[in-house]
Amino acid sequence: MSMLSRTHWLRNMTLFQRLTLSVRALLTLLLSLPVLAGLVGVVLPAFGYFPALDAHHFTLSVFAQLFAIDGMGKMALLSFFTGLLATIISVASAFLLLAVFYRSSYLNKLQTWLSPLLVLPHAAAAIALLFVLSPSGFFSSIVANVSNILSSIGLSEATSVGGASVLLPPTWAFPYDSYGISIIIALALKELPFVFLMAVSVMSQPHVKRKFDGYFNSATALGYSPVTLFFKVIFPIVYPQVRLPILAVLAYATANVEIPLLLGPNNPPTLAVAVVQWFNHVDLSMRFQASAAALLQVAVTLAAISVWIMGEKVAKHAQIRFYSNGRRHTGKTLSDIVAYGVVSLYTLLIVSIIISTLLWSFATFWQFPAVLPKGLTLLHWQTTLVALAEPFNNTVLLAVLVSGFSVIVATLALEAETFSGNNGPKSKTSSFFNGGQERCCHLLCFYHC
């Protein structure tokens, strides 16, 4: 669009179009200004400049002191690998569920079951997992009682302490294991519904669904199983459209604080947890170290994203042979077993978490290895409801205001994109996807012979 035609278009805009463009500019400012302010507030102290603490000169000594801390490398690697592995597990599980249950009645049921889990905060999920998977949790209590039953009939022996026959909690590492396995499990369980529902939302769009139905019918007529069909035809279309949310999940997983703080190791913790602890330290001089560590955390997140992108490139080169091998039932049995295993494990954990959390909210005294508490009471609820009345009202009010404002601003900003898209050059995003879907989806037709 030339400058003259663009000026003419701006003059002929309606009031609504001007409003949408103004809202888009406002949204850009709302997103960029806090980020820029926070970035300046972290970068300057990281390089030794903090006038409030009488530091007026730039220096690299802060980073030297940071890397000299014992265990710093392990902190960074722990954040890197836990976030990356959790994302891989959640993404692989989500697409595997889609592949196995695509065009079946179970897909809608899975969508209904997983949707409420999106509102569960990460901290609440971590605490709920503690109730279930800790050494004295719900599962270990069940195992201990089974062991007690077996010992009573002479098939095993109970642990004896102080002359009394008692059952002690197991000594497994979950939580707080040094390898971050508990962090990976919790993050994967929490992020799987998000990735799954993002992919379902793309596949549920009317024009996309019509295309997929046609591709599905054509491929099944050629003898392809639903799982093979999904990964050869549908996955190459869906993945690019959910790629950005997946990268957001990866960035969040590498920098998450709540779950590593509750379930992760303490000596050393993950880098994100250490950053928060140093920022909240009573010694204000720790802000230098915390700022440098925050930049290191950004580098860790960028490194994880870079590894993910490189993995995409490797997969892109490997997928050509997969598309053209002509096999119609690749991995169907294994995919079915793993998918049903994921659903069963997820259902078992969710049901156990709900039961355990509800019981704990009413329990009077619950000692290991009892499966049920000794008594029930409403005291916890009465005390909590009175104490949380004002925070609850504030939370609801804040949620309604923020959600309403966000929906209005996002809708108007997207409407502005529509106006500018109809009167300006095609965006790179739209041109990137144009034509790519058809090329990917007709590959099977070329190899059916």
CSV table of C-alpha atoms in Angstrom, one decimal:
chain,number,residue,atom,x,y,z
A,1,MET,CA,0.0,0.0,0.0
A,2,SER,CA,1.4,3.4,-1.0
A,3,MET,CA,1.7,6.3,1.4
A,4,LEU,CA,-1.0,8.2,-0.5
A,5,SER,CA,-3.5,5.4,-0.5
A,6,ARG,CA,-2.8,4.6,3.1
A,7,THR,CA,-3.4,8.3,4.0
A,8,HIS,CA,-6.7,8.2,2.1
A,9,TRP,CA,-7.7,5.0,3.9
A,10,LEU,CA,-7.0,6.5,7.3
A,11,ARG,CA,-9.1,9.6,6.5
A,12,ASN,CA,-12.1,7.5,5.4
A,13,MET,CA,-12.1,5.3,8.5
A,14,THR,CA,-15.2,5.0,10.5
A,15,LEU,CA,-15.3,5.8,14.3
A,16,PHE,CA,-15.3,2.0,15.1
A,17,GLN,CA,-12.3,1.4,12.9
A,18,ARG,CA,-10.4,4.3,14.7
A,19,LEU,CA,-11.4,2.8,18.0
A,20,THR,CA,-10.1,-0.6,17.1
A,21,LEU,CA,-6.8,0.8,15.9
A,22,SER,CA,-6.5,2.8,19.1
A,23,VAL,CA,-7.2,-0.2,21.2
A,24,ARG,CA,-4.5,-2.2,19.3
A,25,ALA,CA,-2.0,0.6,20.1
A,26,LEU,CA,-3.1,0.6,23.7
A,27,LEU,CA,-2.6,-3.2,23.9
A,28,THR,CA,0.9,-2.9,22.4
A,29,LEU,CA,1.8,-0.4,25.1
A,30,LEU,CA,0.2,-2.4,27.9
A,31,LEU,CA,2.2,-5.5,26.9
A,32,SER,CA,5.5,-3.8,26.1
A,33,LEU,CA,6.0,-1.0,28.7
A,34,PRO,CA,5.9,-3.3,31.8
A,35,VAL,CA,8.3,-5.7,30.1
A,36,LEU,CA,10.7,-3.0,29.1
A,37,ALA,CA,10.5,-1.4,32.6
A,38,GLY,CA,11.2,-4.8,34.2
A,39,LEU,CA,14.0,-5.5,31.8
A,40,VAL,CA,15.7,-2.3,32.6
A,41,GLY,CA,15.3,-2.9,36.3
A,42,VAL,CA,17.0,-6.3,35.9
A,43,VAL,CA,19.7,-5.6,33.3
A,44,LEU,CA,21.2,-2.6,35.1
A,45,PRO,CA,21.7,-4.3,38.5
A,46,ALA,CA,23.0,-7.4,36.7
A,47,PHE,CA,25.8,-5.3,35.4
A,48,GLY,CA,26.5,-3.6,38.7
A,49,TYR,CA,24.6,-0.4,38.2
A,50,PHE,CA,22.1,0.3,41.1
A,51,PRO,CA,22.3,3.9,42.4
A,52,ALA,CA,19.9,3.2,45.3
A,53,LEU,CA,22.6,0.9,46.7
A,54,ASP,CA,25.4,3.3,45.9
A,55,ALA,CA,26.5,1.3,42.8
A,56,HIS,CA,27.2,3.8,40.0
A,57,HIS,CA,29.6,1.8,37.7
A,58,PHE,CA,29.0,-1.0,35.2
A,59,THR,CA,30.9,-4.2,35.9
A,60,LEU,CA,30.9,-7.9,35.1
A,61,SER,CA,31.9,-8.9,38.6
A,62,VAL,CA,28.3,-9.7,39.5
A,63,PHE,CA,28.3,-12.5,36.9
A,64,ALA,CA,31.7,-13.7,38.1
A,65,GLN,CA,30.3,-14.0,41.7
A,66,LEU,CA,27.2,-15.7,40.4
A,67,PHE,CA,29.0,-18.4,38.5
A,68,ALA,CA,31.3,-18.9,41.5
A,69,ILE,CA,28.3,-20.1,43.6
A,70,ASP,CA,28.5,-23.8,44.3
A,71,GLY,CA,25.8,-25.6,42.4
A,72,MET,CA,24.9,-22.8,40.0
A,73,GLY,CA,25.5,-25.1,37.0
A,74,LYS,CA,23.2,-27.7,38.5
A,75,MET,CA,20.5,-25.1,39.1
A,76,ALA,CA,20.6,-24.0,35.5
A,77,LEU,CA,20.6,-27.6,34.1
A,78,LEU,CA,17.8,-28.6,36.5
A,79,SER,CA,15.6,-25.8,35.1
A,80,PHE,CA,16.6,-26.6,31.6
A,81,PHE,CA,16.0,-30.3,31.6
A,82,THR,CA,12.8,-30.4,33.8
A,83,GLY,CA,11.1,-27.8,31.6
A,84,LEU,CA,12.2,-29.4,28.4
A,85,LEU,CA,11.3,-33.0,29.4
A,86,ALA,CA,8.0,-31.9,30.9
A,87,THR,CA,7.1,-30.1,27.6
A,88,ILE,CA,8.1,-33.1,25.5
A,89,ILE,CA,6.0,-35.5,27.6
A,90,SER,CA,2.9,-33.2,27.6
A,91,VAL,CA,3.1,-32.5,23.9
A,92,ALA,CA,3.7,-36.1,23.0
A,93,SER,CA,0.9,-37.3,25.2
A,94,ALA,CA,-1.6,-34.7,24.0
A,95,PHE,CA,-1.0,-35.5,20.3
A,96,LEU,CA,-1.0,-39.3,21.0
A,97,LEU,CA,-4.4,-38.9,22.6
A,98,LEU,CA,-5.6,-37.0,19.6
A,99,ALA,CA,-4.3,-39.6,17.2
A,100,VAL,CA,-5.9,-42.5,19.0
A,101,PHE,CA,-9.2,-41.0,19.9
A,102,TYR,CA,-9.7,-38.8,16.8
A,103,ARG,CA,-13.2,-39.0,15.3
A,104,SER,CA,-14.4,-41.2,18.2
A,105,SER,CA,-16.9,-40.4,21.0
A,106,TYR,CA,-14.0,-40.5,23.6
A,107,LEU,CA,-12.5,-37.3,22.1
A,108,ASN,CA,-15.4,-35.2,23.3
A,109,LYS,CA,-15.4,-36.9,26.6
A,110,LEU,CA,-11.7,-36.2,27.0
A,111,GLN,CA,-12.3,-32.6,26.2
A,112,THR,CA,-15.0,-32.4,28.8
A,113,TRP,CA,-12.9,-34.1,31.5
A,114,LEU,CA,-9.7,-32.1,30.8
A,115,SER,CA,-11.3,-28.6,30.5
A,116,PRO,CA,-11.9,-28.0,34.2
A,117,LEU,CA,-8.2,-28.8,35.0
A,118,LEU,CA,-7.1,-25.6,33.2
A,119,VAL,CA,-8.4,-23.5,36.1
A,120,LEU,CA,-6.4,-25.5,38.6
A,121,PRO,CA,-3.4,-23.3,39.7
A,122,HIS,CA,0.1,-24.8,39.5
A,123,ALA,CA,0.6,-24.5,43.3
A,124,ALA,CA,-2.7,-26.2,44.0
A,125,ALA,CA,-1.7,-29.1,41.6
A,126,ALA,CA,1.6,-29.5,43.4
A,127,ILE,CA,0.0,-29.6,46.9
A,128,ALA,CA,-2.6,-32.1,45.6
A,129,LEU,CA,0.2,-34.3,44.3
A,130,LEU,CA,1.8,-34.2,47.7
A,131,PHE,CA,-1.3,-35.5,49.3
A,132,VAL,CA,-1.3,-38.5,46.9
A,133,LEU,CA,2.4,-39.3,46.0
A,134,SER,CA,4.4,-38.3,49.1
A,135,PRO,CA,5.9,-41.1,51.2
A,136,SER,CA,3.0,-40.9,53.6
A,137,GLY,CA,0.4,-40.0,51.0
A,138,PHE,CA,-2.7,-41.7,49.8
A,139,PHE,CA,-1.0,-44.2,47.5
A,140,SER,CA,1.6,-45.3,50.0
A,141,SER,CA,-1.1,-45.7,52.7
A,142,ILE,CA,-2.9,-48.1,50.3
A,143,VAL,CA,0.3,-50.0,49.6
A,144,ALA,CA,1.1,-50.2,53.3
A,145,ASN,CA,-2.3,-51.6,54.2
A,146,VAL,CA,-2.0,-54.2,51.4
A,147,SER,CA,1.4,-55.1,52.8
A,148,ASN,CA,-0.1,-55.4,56.3
A,149,ILE,CA,-2.8,-57.7,55.0
A,150,LEU,CA,-0.2,-59.9,53.3
A,151,SER,CA,1.9,-59.9,56.5
A,152,SER,CA,-1.0,-61.1,58.5
A,153,ILE,CA,-1.4,-64.1,56.3
A,154,GLY,CA,2.3,-64.8,56.3
A,155,LEU,CA,3.2,-63.7,52.8
A,156,SER,CA,5.4,-60.8,53.9
A,157,GLU,CA,6.9,-59.2,57.1
A,158,ALA,CA,6.0,-55.8,58.6
A,159,THR,CA,8.7,-53.5,59.7
A,160,SER,CA,9.5,-53.7,63.4
A,161,VAL,CA,10.6,-50.6,65.3
A,162,GLY,CA,11.2,-50.5,69.1
A,163,GLY,CA,9.7,-54.0,69.5
A,164,ALA,CA,6.4,-52.9,68.0
A,165,SER,CA,5.1,-54.1,64.7
A,166,VAL,CA,4.4,-50.9,62.7
A,167,LEU,CA,4.5,-49.9,59.1
A,168,LEU,CA,6.8,-47.0,58.2
A,169,PRO,CA,6.3,-44.7,55.2
A,170,PRO,CA,8.5,-45.8,52.2
A,171,THR,CA,11.7,-44.0,51.4
A,172,TRP,CA,11.1,-43.1,47.8
A,173,ALA,CA,12.6,-39.8,46.6
A,174,PHE,CA,9.3,-38.2,45.6
A,175,PRO,CA,9.0,-35.3,46.2
A,176,TYR,CA,12.3,-33.3,46.5
A,177,ASP,CA,14.3,-35.7,44.4
A,178,SER,CA,17.6,-34.2,43.1
A,179,TYR,CA,16.9,-35.0,39.5
A,180,GLY,CA,13.6,-33.1,39.4
A,181,ILE,CA,11.5,-36.1,38.4
A,182,SER,CA,8.6,-34.8,40.6
A,183,ILE,CA,8.8,-31.4,38.9
A,184,ILE,CA,8.6,-33.1,35.5
A,185,ILE,CA,5.6,-35.2,36.5
A,186,ALA,CA,3.7,-32.3,37.9
A,187,LEU,CA,4.4,-29.9,35.0
A,188,ALA,CA,3.5,-32.6,32.5
A,189,LEU,CA,0.3,-33.4,34.2
A,190,LYS,CA,-0.6,-29.7,34.4
A,191,GLU,CA,0.3,-28.7,30.8
A,192,LEU,CA,-1.1,-31.8,29.0
A,193,PRO,CA,-4.7,-30.5,29.1
A,194,PHE,CA,-3.6,-27.1,27.8
A,195,VAL,CA,-1.8,-28.5,24.8
A,196,PHE,CA,-4.6,-31.0,24.1
A,197,LEU,CA,-7.3,-28.4,24.2
A,198,MET,CA,-5.3,-25.9,22.1
A,199,ALA,CA,-5.0,-28.6,19.4
A,200,VAL,CA,-8.7,-29.5,19.7
A,201,SER,CA,-9.7,-25.9,19.3
A,202,VAL,CA,-7.7,-25.7,16.0
A,203,MET,CA,-9.2,-29.0,14.8
A,204,SER,CA,-12.7,-27.9,15.7
A,205,GLN,CA,-12.7,-24.8,13.4
A,206,PRO,CA,-15.5,-25.4,10.8
A,207,HIS,CA,-13.3,-25.0,7.6
A,208,VAL,CA,-10.5,-27.0,9.1
A,209,LYS,CA,-12.9,-29.8,10.2
A,210,ARG,CA,-14.3,-30.0,6.7
A,211,LYS,CA,-10.9,-30.5,5.3
A,212,PHE,CA,-9.9,-33.1,7.9
A,213,ASP,CA,-13.1,-35.0,7.2
A,214,GLY,CA,-12.2,-35.2,3.5
A,215,TYR,CA,-8.6,-36.2,4.2
A,216,PHE,CA,-9.8,-38.8,6.7
A,217,ASN,CA,-12.2,-40.4,4.3
A,218,SER,CA,-9.7,-40.4,1.5
A,219,ALA,CA,-6.9,-41.9,3.6
A,220,THR,CA,-9.2,-44.6,5.2
A,221,ALA,CA,-10.3,-45.6,1.7
A,222,LEU,CA,-6.6,-46.2,1.0
A,223,GLY,CA,-6.4,-48.6,4.0
A,224,TYR,CA,-4.6,-46.3,6.5
A,225,SER,CA,-5.3,-46.8,10.2
A,226,PRO,CA,-6.6,-43.7,12.1
A,227,VAL,CA,-3.4,-43.3,14.1
A,228,THR,CA,-1.1,-43.5,11.0
A,229,LEU,CA,-3.5,-41.2,9.2
A,230,PHE,CA,-3.4,-38.6,12.0
A,231,PHE,CA,0.4,-38.4,12.1
A,232,LYS,CA,0.8,-38.4,8.3
A,233,VAL,CA,-2.0,-36.0,7.4
A,234,ILE,CA,-3.5,-34.1,10.3
A,235,PHE,CA,-0.5,-33.5,12.6
A,236,PRO,CA,1.6,-31.6,10.0
A,237,ILE,CA,-1.4,-29.1,9.7
A,238,VAL,CA,-2.3,-28.8,13.4
A,239,TYR,CA,1.2,-28.5,14.9
A,240,PRO,CA,2.3,-25.3,13.1
A,241,GLN,CA,-0.9,-23.6,14.4
A,242,VAL,CA,-0.3,-24.6,18.0
A,243,ARG,CA,3.5,-24.1,17.9
A,244,LEU,CA,3.5,-20.7,19.6
A,245,PRO,CA,1.4,-22.0,22.6
A,246,ILE,CA,3.8,-25.0,22.9
A,247,LEU,CA,6.8,-22.6,23.0
A,248,ALA,CA,5.0,-20.6,25.6
A,249,VAL,CA,4.5,-23.8,27.6
A,250,LEU,CA,8.2,-24.6,27.3
A,251,ALA,CA,9.2,-21.1,28.4
A,252,TYR,CA,6.9,-21.3,31.4
A,253,ALA,CA,8.0,-24.8,32.3
A,254,THR,CA,11.7,-23.8,32.4
A,255,ALA,CA,11.0,-20.7,34.5
A,256,ASN,CA,8.2,-22.0,36.7
A,257,VAL,CA,8.5,-21.3,40.5
A,258,GLU,CA,5.5,-22.7,42.2
A,259,ILE,CA,5.9,-26.4,41.4
A,260,PRO,CA,9.7,-26.6,41.9
A,261,LEU,CA,9.3,-24.7,45.2
A,262,LEU,CA,6.8,-27.2,46.5
A,263,LEU,CA,8.1,-30.4,44.9
A,264,GLY,CA,11.6,-29.8,43.8
A,265,PRO,CA,15.0,-30.2,45.5
A,266,ASN,CA,16.2,-27.6,48.0
A,267,ASN,CA,20.0,-27.9,47.8
A,268,PRO,CA,20.3,-26.7,45.2
A,269,PRO,CA,16.9,-25.6,43.9
A,270,THR,CA,16.0,-24.8,40.4
A,271,LEU,CA,17.3,-21.5,39.0
A,272,ALA,CA,13.9,-19.9,39.0
A,273,VAL,CA,13.3,-20.7,42.7
A,274,ALA,CA,16.8,-19.3,43.6
A,275,VAL,CA,16.1,-16.1,41.7
A,276,VAL,CA,12.9,-15.5,43.7
A,277,GLN,CA,14.6,-16.3,47.0
A,278,TRP,CA,17.4,-13.9,46.2
A,279,PHE,CA,15.1,-11.1,45.2
A,280,ASN,CA,13.1,-11.6,48.4
A,281,HIS,CA,16.3,-11.7,50.6
A,282,VAL,CA,16.4,-9.2,53.4
A,283,ASP,CA,19.9,-8.2,52.3
A,284,LEU,CA,19.3,-5.7,49.5
A,285,SER,CA,22.8,-6.3,48.0
A,286,MET,CA,21.4,-9.7,46.9
A,287,ARG,CA,19.5,-7.9,44.2
A,288,PHE,CA,22.7,-7.8,42.1
A,289,GLN,CA,23.0,-11.6,42.3
A,290,ALA,CA,19.3,-12.0,41.7
A,291,SER,CA,19.3,-9.8,38.6
A,292,ALA,CA,22.3,-11.6,37.1
A,293,ALA,CA,20.6,-14.9,37.8
A,294,ALA,CA,17.4,-13.7,36.2
A,295,LEU,CA,19.3,-13.0,33.0
A,296,LEU,CA,20.8,-16.4,33.2
A,297,GLN,CA,17.3,-17.8,33.6
A,298,VAL,CA,16.3,-16.0,30.3
A,299,ALA,CA,19.3,-17.6,28.7
A,300,VAL,CA,18.3,-21.0,30.0
A,301,THR,CA,14.8,-20.5,28.6
A,302,LEU,CA,16.1,-19.4,25.2
A,303,ALA,CA,18.4,-22.4,25.1
A,304,ALA,CA,15.5,-24.7,25.7
A,305,ILE,CA,13.5,-23.0,22.9
A,306,SER,CA,16.5,-23.3,20.6
A,307,VAL,CA,16.8,-27.0,21.3
A,308,TRP,CA,13.1,-27.4,20.6
A,309,ILE,CA,13.4,-25.5,17.3
A,310,MET,CA,16.4,-27.6,16.3
A,311,GLY,CA,14.4,-30.7,17.1
A,312,GLU,CA,11.7,-29.5,14.8
A,313,LYS,CA,14.2,-29.1,12.0
A,314,VAL,CA,15.5,-32.6,12.6
A,315,ALA,CA,12.0,-34.0,12.6
A,316,LYS,CA,11.2,-32.1,9.4
A,317,HIS,CA,14.0,-33.8,7.6
A,318,ALA,CA,13.0,-37.2,9.0
A,319,GLN,CA,9.3,-36.9,8.3
A,320,ILE,CA,9.8,-37.1,4.5
A,321,ARG,CA,10.7,-40.8,4.8
A,322,PHE,CA,7.9,-41.4,7.2
A,323,TYR,CA,5.3,-39.8,4.8
A,324,SER,CA,6.6,-41.8,1.8
A,325,ASN,CA,7.1,-45.3,3.3
A,326,GLY,CA,3.6,-46.4,2.3
A,327,ARG,CA,3.0,-48.1,5.6
A,328,ARG,CA,-0.6,-47.9,6.7
A,329,HIS,CA,-0.5,-49.2,10.3
A,330,THR,CA,2.8,-47.8,11.7
A,331,GLY,CA,2.8,-47.9,15.5
A,332,LYS,CA,-1.0,-48.4,15.9
A,333,THR,CA,-0.8,-51.1,18.6
A,334,LEU,CA,1.9,-49.3,20.6
A,335,SER,CA,0.0,-45.9,20.3
A,336,ASP,CA,-3.2,-47.5,21.6
A,337,ILE,CA,-1.5,-49.1,24.6
A,338,VAL,CA,0.3,-45.9,25.5
A,339,ALA,CA,-2.7,-43.6,25.0
A,340,TYR,CA,-5.0,-45.8,27.1
A,341,GLY,CA,-2.2,-46.0,29.7
A,342,VAL,CA,-2.0,-42.2,29.8
A,343,VAL,CA,-5.8,-41.9,30.2
A,344,SER,CA,-5.9,-44.5,32.9
A,345,LEU,CA,-2.9,-43.0,34.8
A,346,TYR,CA,-4.3,-39.5,34.5
A,347,THR,CA,-7.8,-40.6,35.6
A,348,LEU,CA,-6.3,-42.5,38.6
A,349,LEU,CA,-4.3,-39.5,39.7
A,350,ILE,CA,-7.1,-37.0,39.3
A,351,VAL,CA,-9.7,-39.2,41.2
A,352,SER,CA,-7.1,-39.9,43.9
A,353,ILE,CA,-6.3,-36.2,44.2
A,354,ILE,CA,-10.0,-35.3,44.5
A,355,ILE,CA,-10.7,-37.9,47.1
A,356,SER,CA,-7.6,-37.2,49.1
A,357,THR,CA,-8.0,-33.4,49.1
A,358,LEU,CA,-11.7,-33.7,50.1
A,359,LEU,CA,-10.9,-36.1,52.9
A,360,TRP,CA,-8.1,-33.8,54.2
A,361,SER,CA,-10.4,-30.8,54.3
A,362,PHE,CA,-12.7,-32.7,56.7
A,363,ALA,CA,-10.2,-34.9,58.6
A,364,THR,CA,-9.6,-34.5,62.3
A,365,PHE,CA,-6.5,-36.7,62.6
A,366,TRP,CA,-5.1,-38.8,59.8
A,367,GLN,CA,-2.0,-40.8,60.6
A,368,PHE,CA,0.0,-43.1,58.3
A,369,PRO,CA,-0.8,-45.8,57.3
A,370,ALA,CA,-4.6,-45.3,57.7
A,371,VAL,CA,-6.5,-45.1,54.4
A,372,LEU,CA,-9.2,-43.0,56.0
A,373,PRO,CA,-9.0,-40.3,58.7
A,374,LYS,CA,-10.1,-41.2,62.3
A,375,GLY,CA,-12.9,-38.6,62.2
A,376,LEU,CA,-14.5,-35.9,60.2
A,377,THR,CA,-15.2,-32.3,61.2
A,378,LEU,CA,-16.4,-29.0,59.7
A,379,LEU,CA,-14.0,-26.9,61.7
A,380,HIS,CA,-11.5,-26.5,58.9
A,381,TRP,CA,-14.2,-25.2,56.5
A,382,GLN,CA,-15.8,-22.9,59.1
A,383,THR,CA,-12.4,-21.4,59.9
A,384,THR,CA,-11.3,-21.1,56.3
A,385,LEU,CA,-14.5,-19.6,55.0
A,386,VAL,CA,-14.5,-16.9,57.6
A,387,ALA,CA,-10.8,-16.0,57.0
A,388,LEU,CA,-11.0,-16.2,53.2
A,389,ALA,CA,-14.3,-14.3,52.7
A,390,GLU,CA,-12.6,-11.0,51.8
A,391,PRO,CA,-9.8,-12.6,49.7
A,392,PHE,CA,-12.4,-14.6,47.8
A,393,ASN,CA,-14.4,-11.5,47.0
A,394,ASN,CA,-11.3,-9.7,45.8
A,395,THR,CA,-10.3,-12.7,43.7
A,396,VAL,CA,-13.7,-12.9,42.0
A,397,LEU,CA,-13.9,-9.2,41.4
A,398,LEU,CA,-10.4,-9.1,40.0
A,399,ALA,CA,-11.0,-12.1,37.8
A,400,VAL,CA,-14.3,-10.6,36.4
A,401,LEU,CA,-12.7,-7.2,35.7
A,402,VAL,CA,-9.5,-8.6,34.1
A,403,SER,CA,-11.3,-11.2,32.1
A,404,GLY,CA,-13.9,-8.7,30.8
A,405,PHE,CA,-11.3,-6.1,30.0
A,406,SER,CA,-9.0,-8.7,28.3
A,407,VAL,CA,-11.8,-10.1,26.1
A,408,ILE,CA,-12.9,-6.6,25.0
A,409,VAL,CA,-9.4,-5.4,24.2
A,410,ALA,CA,-8.4,-8.6,22.5
A,411,THR,CA,-11.5,-8.6,20.4
A,412,LEU,CA,-11.1,-5.0,19.3
A,413,ALA,CA,-7.4,-5.6,18.6
A,414,LEU,CA,-8.2,-8.6,16.4
A,415,GLU,CA,-10.8,-6.6,14.6
A,416,ALA,CA,-8.2,-3.9,13.9
A,417,GLU,CA,-6.0,-6.7,12.3
A,418,THR,CA,-9.0,-7.5,10.1
A,419,PHE,CA,-9.3,-3.9,8.9
A,420,SER,CA,-5.6,-3.5,8.3
A,421,GLY,CA,-5.4,-6.9,6.7
A,422,ASN,CA,-8.1,-6.0,4.2
A,423,ASN,CA,-6.4,-2.8,3.2
A,424,GLY,CA,-2.7,-3.7,3.5
A,425,PRO,CA,-0.1,-6.2,2.5
A,426,LYS,CA,-0.6,-9.8,3.6
A,427,SER,CA,1.1,-10.6,6.8
A,428,LYS,CA,4.0,-13.0,7.0
A,429,THR,CA,2.0,-15.3,9.2
A,430,SER,CA,-0.8,-15.8,6.8
A,431,SER,CA,1.5,-16.2,3.8
A,432,PHE,CA,3.5,-18.8,5.8
A,433,PHE,CA,0.5,-21.1,6.1
A,434,ASN,CA,-0.9,-20.5,2.7
A,435,GLY,CA,-0.7,-23.5,0.5
A,436,GLY,CA,1.3,-25.5,3.0
A,437,GLN,CA,-1.7,-27.4,4.3
A,438,GLU,CA,-2.7,-28.8,0.9
A,439,ARG,CA,0.8,-30.0,0.1
A,440,CYS,CA,1.1,-31.8,3.4
A,441,CYS,CA,-2.3,-33.4,3.3
A,442,HIS,CA,-2.2,-34.8,-0.2
A,443,LEU,CA,1.1,-36.7,0.4
A,444,LEU,CA,-0.7,-40.0,1.0
A,445,CYS,CA,-2.5,-39.8,-2.3
A,446,PHE,CA,0.8,-39.8,-4.1
A,447,TYR,CA,2.1,-42.9,-2.3
A,448,HIS,CA,-1.0,-45.1,-2.2
A,449,CYS,CA,0.3,-47.3,-5.0
